[in-house]
Amino acid sequence: MLSYPYLKRGKMSLDSKIKEQLNQYLTKIENPVVLDAYIDDQSSSNSMLDLLEELSGMSNKVSLNVHKDSDERTPSFNVNKPNEVSGIQFAGIPMGHEFTSLVLALLQVGGYPVKISDEQIEQIKNIKGQFNFETYISLSCHNCPDVVQALNVLSLLNPGISHCMIDGALFQNEINDKKIMSVPTIHLNGKEFGQGRMDLEEIINKIDITAFDKAAEKLSTMKPFDMLIVGGGPAGASAAVYAARKGIRTGLVAERFGGQVMDTLGIENFISVRATEGPKLVAALEEHVKEYDVDIINLQKAKKLSKKENSHYELELESGGRLQSKSIIIATGARWKELGVPGEKEFKGKGVAYCPHCDGPLFKGKNVAVVGGGNSGIEAAIDLAGIVGHVTVLEFAPELKADQVLVDRVKTLKNVDVLMNVQTNEIYGGDKVTHIKFIDRASKEEKQLDIEGIFIQIGLVPNTDWVNGMIELSKYGEIQINDHGATSLPGVFAAGDVTTVPYKQIIIAMGEGSKAALGAFDFLIRN
Ligand code: FAD
């Protein structure tokens, strides 16, 4: 892929290295491409024109038409075929992370094949209806190009679908009117459709109302598995690799392949990889699992587990599909419990954090708050105290719930204050968190605390609702496992954050996943 281009100052122009790379890509354009540009007198229109003129000057297959006084957003441009609207539009100047989206659009409109399966191409072509998508992005957002590129592919393949990428920084009025606080935010026919990273498969499943039924029908005809893994996070992926390497029939069902890692920006504690990003690690996990003969059944949520007379387990999915297997590994992970106060959702990733091991270093030298005075909250405060400038712990109850040893330890730390009997009410900020407001429950006085980060440590919720009543759970709802990963049900094993295993981390989940797969294999050969 292309590295990010930078425009030189003055007249907009691509730097020579980028031009060299781009020249190679543009030779792959087979058919004529027309850039229809909509401009006004603003300087941003001139900058966009500079870029488009430069691009059209680099390939004799690319031409430029300039329109003034139109009803379109300005500056914006469509990437069309001659006399045929492709439905792909960019509002703003797609540089930064979006430059790749622009290059792909040029290539694909120009006849370069779209790299998805024939089955998916057919499915997209058959979607009926009118879908006008708009994606609000920022040029520094690393999750946005996936959404933009997926929606551009849909527009290219189906004349009923159109898509406009909108740079929020240039179209501030729209961002304010629509109260958009995070990117990417996707609108469909004027209404919010989704937020955050979404891939092509997820978007298709959301708009193709027949897809769910078709998938369910197909799944129910699948031959029983030897080992069926529920969950596609690090634990599930690792279990799948270990199972498949034993040469047994292996399946993996996931509501969303990648799990929590998909939402993690920086990972610096995955041993042997100094630093990586969540989506990168997920792509590597998927590639590794796909090296083996594993049926990956993505975007399907497990609803119920039951035992059949033939001693197989049956997994019922929310889509209505049913899968059978001789053994099961549950790796459905967990989600952070949210505080549920105004500002929490808006500032997630902009100062609101849930993982001190992971995100703590990003707050080096800064003042932060930790909400929650249980073991995880006090451990987080002790952990953060060594990195950040100052930590304030806010506990709702009149006393701390953490183990005494932790309480004693936190009291020795000079840069930690503990406030008890306080209720955190709201999180405030601009681009990032600036302060919170809380109430002193004894005096009823409202107070303000200036901070740059707030770690919410009121517990994790294991994703076990769908097996509740069937398998032994701890009082926190985690699946009880033994040292082989076995649960209270013979043939059903569990791994990772969904279980009683202490310390919820990627590397631990992977180890647990492999252990559960070996445990389940042992069960299979003995039965
Ligand atoms: P998960 O990652 O939670 O995966 C669960 C899987 O199960 C997903 O595929 C999900 O879609 C699927 N699933 C759930 N319910 C169902 C259902 N009913 N049917 C089908 N599928 C279902 N750890 C680190 O080591 N380093 C870090 O830097 C780090 N940073 C983090 C940052 C954030 C913001 C978060 C939230 C966590 C972070 N963690 C980090 C913790 C780490 O991500 C988890 O410990 C790890 O992902 C657990 O893996 P898992 O496979 O057990 O579960």
CSV table of N, CA, C and O in Angstrom, one decimal, residues 266-344:
chain,number,residue,atom,x,y,z
A,266,GLY,N,-3.2,0.9,20.6
A,266,GLY,CA,-1.8,0.5,20.7
A,266,GLY,C,-1.7,-0.7,21.7
A,266,GLY,O,-2.3,-0.8,22.7
A,267,ILE,N,-0.9,-1.7,21.2
A,267,ILE,CA,-0.6,-2.9,22.0
A,267,ILE,C,0.9,-3.0,22.2
A,267,ILE,O,1.6,-3.1,21.2
A,268,GLU,N,1.4,-2.9,23.4
A,268,GLU,CA,2.8,-2.9,23.6
A,268,GLU,C,3.3,-4.0,24.5
A,268,GLU,O,4.4,-4.1,24.9
A,269,ASN,N,2.3,-4.9,24.9
A,269,ASN,CA,2.7,-6.0,25.8
A,269,ASN,C,2.4,-7.4,25.2
A,269,ASN,O,2.2,-8.3,25.9
A,270,PHE,N,2.4,-7.5,23.9
A,270,PHE,CA,2.2,-8.8,23.3
A,270,PHE,C,3.6,-9.2,23.0
A,270,PHE,O,4.3,-8.8,22.0
A,271,ILE,N,4.1,-10.1,23.8
A,271,ILE,CA,5.5,-10.4,23.9
A,271,ILE,C,6.0,-10.9,22.5
A,271,ILE,O,5.4,-11.7,21.9
A,272,SER,N,7.2,-10.4,22.1
A,272,SER,CA,7.9,-10.6,20.9
A,272,SER,C,7.5,-9.6,19.8
A,272,SER,O,8.2,-9.5,18.8
A,273,VAL,N,6.4,-8.8,20.0
A,273,VAL,CA,6.1,-7.8,19.1
A,273,VAL,C,6.1,-6.5,19.9
A,273,VAL,O,5.3,-6.3,20.8
A,274,ARG,N,7.2,-5.6,19.6
A,274,ARG,CA,7.4,-4.5,20.5
A,274,ARG,C,6.2,-3.6,20.6
A,274,ARG,O,5.7,-3.2,21.7
A,275,ALA,N,5.6,-3.3,19.4
A,275,ALA,CA,4.4,-2.4,19.4
A,275,ALA,C,3.5,-2.8,18.2
A,275,ALA,O,4.1,-3.0,17.1
A,276,THR,N,2.2,-2.8,18.4
A,276,THR,CA,1.4,-3.0,17.2
A,276,THR,C,0.0,-2.4,17.5
A,276,THR,O,-0.2,-1.7,18.5
A,277,GLU,N,-0.9,-2.5,16.5
A,277,GLU,CA,-2.2,-1.9,16.7
A,277,GLU,C,-3.2,-3.0,16.6
A,277,GLU,O,-3.0,-4.0,15.9
A,278,GLY,N,-4.4,-2.9,17.3
A,278,GLY,CA,-5.4,-3.9,17.4
A,278,GLY,C,-5.8,-4.5,16.0
A,278,GLY,O,-5.6,-5.7,15.8
A,279,PRO,N,-6.2,-3.6,15.1
A,279,PRO,CA,-6.7,-4.2,13.8
A,279,PRO,C,-5.6,-5.0,13.1
A,279,PRO,O,-5.8,-5.9,12.3
A,280,LYS,N,-4.3,-4.5,13.3
A,280,LYS,CA,-3.2,-5.2,12.6
A,280,LYS,C,-3.0,-6.6,13.2
A,280,LYS,O,-2.8,-7.6,12.5
A,281,LEU,N,-3.1,-6.7,14.5
A,281,LEU,CA,-3.0,-8.0,15.2
A,281,LEU,C,-4.1,-8.9,14.8
A,281,LEU,O,-3.9,-10.1,14.6
A,282,VAL,N,-5.3,-8.3,14.7
A,282,VAL,CA,-6.5,-9.2,14.3
A,282,VAL,C,-6.3,-9.7,12.8
A,282,VAL,O,-6.6,-10.9,12.6
A,283,ALA,N,-5.7,-8.8,11.9
A,283,ALA,CA,-5.5,-9.3,10.6
A,283,ALA,C,-4.5,-10.5,10.6
A,283,ALA,O,-4.7,-11.4,9.9
A,284,ALA,N,-3.5,-10.4,11.5
A,284,ALA,CA,-2.5,-11.4,11.5
A,284,ALA,C,-3.1,-12.7,12.1
A,284,ALA,O,-2.8,-13.8,11.7
A,285,LEU,N,-4.0,-12.5,13.1
A,285,LEU,CA,-4.7,-13.7,13.7
A,285,LEU,C,-5.5,-14.4,12.6
A,285,LEU,O,-5.5,-15.6,12.5
A,286,GLU,N,-6.2,-13.6,11.8
A,286,GLU,CA,-7.1,-14.2,10.8
A,286,GLU,C,-6.3,-14.9,9.8
A,286,GLU,O,-6.7,-16.0,9.4
A,287,GLU,N,-5.2,-14.3,9.4
A,287,GLU,CA,-4.3,-14.9,8.4
A,287,GLU,C,-3.8,-16.3,8.9
A,287,GLU,O,-3.8,-17.3,8.2
A,288,HIS,N,-3.5,-16.3,10.2
A,288,HIS,CA,-2.9,-17.5,10.8
A,288,HIS,C,-4.0,-18.6,10.8
A,288,HIS,O,-3.8,-19.8,10.4
A,289,VAL,N,-5.2,-18.2,11.3
A,289,VAL,CA,-6.3,-19.2,11.3
A,289,VAL,C,-6.6,-19.7,9.9
A,289,VAL,O,-6.8,-20.9,9.7
A,290,LYS,N,-6.6,-18.8,9.0
A,290,LYS,CA,-6.9,-19.2,7.6
A,290,LYS,C,-5.9,-20.1,6.9
A,290,LYS,O,-6.1,-20.7,5.9
A,291,GLU,N,-4.7,-20.2,7.5
A,291,GLU,CA,-3.7,-21.1,7.1
A,291,GLU,C,-4.2,-22.6,7.2
A,291,GLU,O,-3.6,-23.5,6.6
A,292,TYR,N,-5.1,-22.8,8.1
A,292,TYR,CA,-5.6,-24.1,8.4
A,292,TYR,C,-7.0,-24.3,7.9
A,292,TYR,O,-7.7,-23.4,7.5
A,293,ASP,N,-7.4,-25.6,8.0
A,293,ASP,CA,-8.8,-25.9,7.5
A,293,ASP,C,-9.8,-25.6,8.6
A,293,ASP,O,-10.2,-26.6,9.3
A,294,VAL,N,-10.1,-24.4,8.8
A,294,VAL,CA,-11.1,-24.0,9.8
A,294,VAL,C,-12.2,-23.3,9.1
A,294,VAL,O,-12.0,-22.4,8.3
A,295,ASP,N,-13.5,-23.7,9.4
A,295,ASP,CA,-14.6,-23.0,8.9
A,295,ASP,C,-14.9,-21.8,9.8
A,295,ASP,O,-15.3,-21.9,10.9
A,296,ILE,N,-14.6,-20.6,9.2
A,296,ILE,CA,-14.8,-19.4,10.0
A,296,ILE,C,-16.2,-18.9,9.7
A,296,ILE,O,-16.5,-18.6,8.6
A,297,ILE,N,-17.1,-18.9,10.7
A,297,ILE,CA,-18.5,-18.4,10.5
A,297,ILE,C,-18.6,-17.1,11.3
A,297,ILE,O,-18.8,-17.0,12.5
A,298,ASN,N,-18.3,-16.0,10.5
A,298,ASN,CA,-18.3,-14.7,11.2
A,298,ASN,C,-19.6,-14.0,11.2
A,298,ASN,O,-20.5,-14.3,10.4
A,299,LEU,N,-19.8,-13.0,12.1
A,299,LEU,CA,-21.0,-12.2,12.2
A,299,LEU,C,-22.2,-13.0,12.5
A,299,LEU,O,-23.3,-12.8,12.0
A,300,GLN,N,-22.0,-14.1,13.3
A,300,GLN,CA,-23.1,-14.9,13.8
A,300,GLN,C,-23.0,-15.0,15.3
A,300,GLN,O,-22.0,-15.3,15.9
A,301,LYS,N,-24.2,-14.7,16.0
A,301,LYS,CA,-24.1,-14.7,17.4
A,301,LYS,C,-24.8,-16.0,18.0
A,301,LYS,O,-25.9,-16.3,17.6
A,302,ALA,N,-24.1,-16.6,18.9
A,302,ALA,CA,-24.6,-17.8,19.6
A,302,ALA,C,-25.8,-17.4,20.5
A,302,ALA,O,-25.7,-16.4,21.2
A,303,LYS,N,-26.8,-18.2,20.5
A,303,LYS,CA,-28.0,-17.9,21.3
A,303,LYS,C,-28.2,-18.9,22.4
A,303,LYS,O,-28.6,-18.6,23.6
A,304,LYS,N,-28.0,-20.2,22.1
A,304,LYS,CA,-28.3,-21.3,23.0
A,304,LYS,C,-27.4,-22.5,22.7
A,304,LYS,O,-27.2,-22.8,21.6
A,305,LEU,N,-27.0,-23.2,23.8
A,305,LEU,CA,-26.3,-24.5,23.6
A,305,LEU,C,-27.1,-25.6,24.2
A,305,LEU,O,-27.6,-25.5,25.4
A,306,SER,N,-27.3,-26.7,23.5
A,306,SER,CA,-28.0,-27.8,24.1
A,306,SER,C,-27.4,-29.1,23.7
A,306,SER,O,-26.6,-29.2,22.7
A,307,LYS,N,-27.7,-30.2,24.4
A,307,LYS,CA,-27.1,-31.5,24.1
A,307,LYS,C,-28.2,-32.3,23.3
A,307,LYS,O,-29.3,-32.4,23.7
A,308,LYS,N,-27.7,-33.0,22.3
A,308,LYS,CA,-28.6,-33.8,21.5
A,308,LYS,C,-28.5,-35.2,21.9
A,308,LYS,O,-27.6,-35.6,22.6
A,309,GLU,N,-29.5,-36.0,21.4
A,309,GLU,CA,-29.5,-37.5,21.8
A,309,GLU,C,-28.3,-38.2,21.3
A,309,GLU,O,-27.8,-39.2,21.9
A,310,ASN,N,-27.8,-37.8,20.1
A,310,ASN,CA,-26.6,-38.4,19.5
A,310,ASN,C,-25.3,-38.0,20.2
A,310,ASN,O,-24.2,-38.3,19.7
A,311,SER,N,-25.4,-37.4,21.4
A,311,SER,CA,-24.3,-36.9,22.3
A,311,SER,C,-23.6,-35.8,21.7
A,311,SER,O,-22.6,-35.4,22.2
A,312,HIS,N,-24.0,-35.2,20.5
A,312,HIS,CA,-23.5,-34.0,20.0
A,312,HIS,C,-24.1,-32.8,20.7
A,312,HIS,O,-25.1,-32.9,21.3
A,313,TYR,N,-23.3,-31.7,20.7
A,313,TYR,CA,-23.9,-30.4,21.2
A,313,TYR,C,-24.5,-29.7,20.0
A,313,TYR,O,-24.0,-29.8,18.9
A,314,GLU,N,-25.6,-29.0,20.3
A,314,GLU,CA,-26.1,-28.1,19.2
A,314,GLU,C,-26.0,-26.7,19.6
A,314,GLU,O,-26.4,-26.3,20.7
A,315,LEU,N,-25.5,-25.9,18.7
A,315,LEU,CA,-25.4,-24.4,19.0
A,315,LEU,C,-26.4,-23.7,18.1
A,315,LEU,O,-26.4,-23.8,16.9
A,316,GLU,N,-27.3,-23.1,18.8
A,316,GLU,CA,-28.4,-22.3,18.1
A,316,GLU,C,-27.9,-20.9,17.9
A,316,GLU,O,-27.4,-20.3,18.9
A,317,LEU,N,-28.0,-20.3,16.7
A,317,LEU,CA,-27.5,-19.0,16.5
A,317,LEU,C,-28.7,-18.0,16.4
A,317,LEU,O,-29.9,-18.4,16.1
A,318,GLU,N,-28.5,-16.7,16.6
A,318,GLU,CA,-29.6,-15.8,16.6
A,318,GLU,C,-30.2,-15.7,15.2
A,318,GLU,O,-31.3,-15.3,15.1
A,319,SER,N,-29.4,-16.0,14.2
A,319,SER,CA,-30.0,-16.0,12.8
A,319,SER,C,-30.9,-17.1,12.6
A,319,SER,O,-31.6,-17.2,11.5
A,320,GLY,N,-31.0,-18.1,13.5
A,320,GLY,CA,-31.8,-19.3,13.3
A,320,GLY,C,-31.0,-20.5,12.9
A,320,GLY,O,-31.5,-21.6,12.9
A,321,GLY,N,-29.8,-20.3,12.5
A,321,GLY,CA,-28.9,-21.4,12.1
A,321,GLY,C,-28.6,-22.3,13.2
A,321,GLY,O,-28.6,-21.9,14.4
A,322,ARG,N,-28.3,-23.6,13.0
A,322,ARG,CA,-28.0,-24.6,14.0
A,322,ARG,C,-26.7,-25.3,13.6
A,322,ARG,O,-26.7,-25.8,12.5
A,323,LEU,N,-25.8,-25.4,14.5
A,323,LEU,CA,-24.5,-26.2,14.2
A,323,LEU,C,-24.4,-27.3,15.2
A,323,LEU,O,-24.7,-27.1,16.4
A,324,GLN,N,-23.8,-28.4,14.8
A,324,GLN,CA,-23.6,-29.5,15.7
A,324,GLN,C,-22.1,-29.8,15.8
A,324,GLN,O,-21.3,-29.6,14.9
A,325,SER,N,-21.7,-30.2,17.0
A,325,SER,CA,-20.3,-30.5,17.3
A,325,SER,C,-20.1,-31.5,18.4
A,325,SER,O,-21.0,-31.6,19.3
A,326,LYS,N,-19.0,-32.3,18.3
A,326,LYS,CA,-18.8,-33.3,19.4
A,326,LYS,C,-18.2,-32.6,20.6
A,326,LYS,O,-18.4,-33.1,21.7
A,327,SER,N,-17.5,-31.5,20.4
A,327,SER,CA,-17.0,-30.7,21.6
A,327,SER,C,-17.1,-29.3,21.3
A,327,SER,O,-17.2,-28.9,20.1
A,328,ILE,N,-17.1,-28.5,22.3
A,328,ILE,CA,-17.3,-27.0,22.2
A,328,ILE,C,-16.3,-26.3,23.0
A,328,ILE,O,-15.9,-26.7,24.1
A,329,ILE,N,-15.8,-25.2,22.5
A,329,ILE,CA,-14.9,-24.3,23.3
A,329,ILE,C,-15.6,-22.9,23.3
A,329,ILE,O,-15.9,-22.3,22.3
A,330,ILE,N,-15.9,-22.5,24.5
A,330,ILE,CA,-16.5,-21.2,24.7
A,330,ILE,C,-15.4,-20.1,24.9
A,330,ILE,O,-14.7,-20.2,25.9
A,331,ALA,N,-15.3,-19.2,24.0
A,331,ALA,CA,-14.3,-18.1,24.1
A,331,ALA,C,-15.0,-16.8,23.8
A,331,ALA,O,-14.5,-16.0,22.9
A,332,THR,N,-16.1,-16.5,24.4
A,332,THR,CA,-16.9,-15.3,24.1
A,332,THR,C,-16.5,-14.1,24.8
A,332,THR,O,-17.1,-13.0,24.6
A,333,GLY,N,-15.4,-14.1,25.6
A,333,GLY,CA,-14.8,-12.9,26.1
A,333,GLY,C,-15.7,-12.1,27.0
A,333,GLY,O,-16.6,-12.6,27.7
A,334,ALA,N,-15.3,-10.9,27.1
A,334,ALA,CA,-16.0,-10.0,28.1
A,334,ALA,C,-16.1,-8.6,27.5
A,334,ALA,O,-15.4,-8.3,26.5
A,335,ARG,N,-16.9,-7.8,28.2
A,335,ARG,CA,-16.9,-6.3,27.8
A,335,ARG,C,-16.8,-5.5,29.1
A,335,ARG,O,-17.2,-6.0,30.1
A,336,TRP,N,-16.2,-4.3,29.0
A,336,TRP,CA,-16.0,-3.5,30.1
A,336,TRP,C,-17.4,-3.0,30.6
A,336,TRP,O,-18.2,-2.6,29.7
A,337,LYS,N,-17.6,-3.0,31.9
A,337,LYS,CA,-18.8,-2.4,32.4
A,337,LYS,C,-18.7,-0.9,32.3
A,337,LYS,O,-17.7,-0.3,32.6
A,338,GLU,N,-19.8,-0.3,31.7
A,338,GLU,CA,-19.7,1.1,31.5
A,338,GLU,C,-20.3,1.9,32.7
A,338,GLU,O,-21.2,1.3,33.4
A,339,LEU,N,-19.9,3.1,32.9
A,339,LEU,CA,-20.4,3.9,34.0
A,339,LEU,C,-21.8,4.5,33.7
A,339,LEU,O,-22.6,4.6,34.7
A,340,GLY,N,-22.1,4.7,32.5
A,340,GLY,CA,-23.4,5.2,32.1
A,340,GLY,C,-23.7,6.6,32.4
A,340,GLY,O,-24.8,7.0,32.7
A,341,VAL,N,-22.6,7.5,32.3
A,341,VAL,CA,-22.8,8.9,32.6
A,341,VAL,C,-22.6,9.7,31.3
A,341,VAL,O,-21.9,9.2,30.4
A,342,PRO,N,-23.2,10.9,31.2
A,342,PRO,CA,-23.0,11.7,30.0
A,342,PRO,C,-21.5,12.0,29.7
A,342,PRO,O,-20.8,12.2,30.7
A,343,GLY,N,-21.1,11.9,28.5
A,343,GLY,CA,-19.7,12.1,28.2
A,343,GLY,C,-18.9,10.9,28.0
A,343,GLY,O,-17.9,10.9,27.3
A,344,GLU,N,-19.4,9.8,28.6
A,344,GLU,CA,-18.6,8.5,28.6
A,344,GLU,C,-18.4,8.0,27.1
A,344,GLU,O,-17.3,7.7,26.7
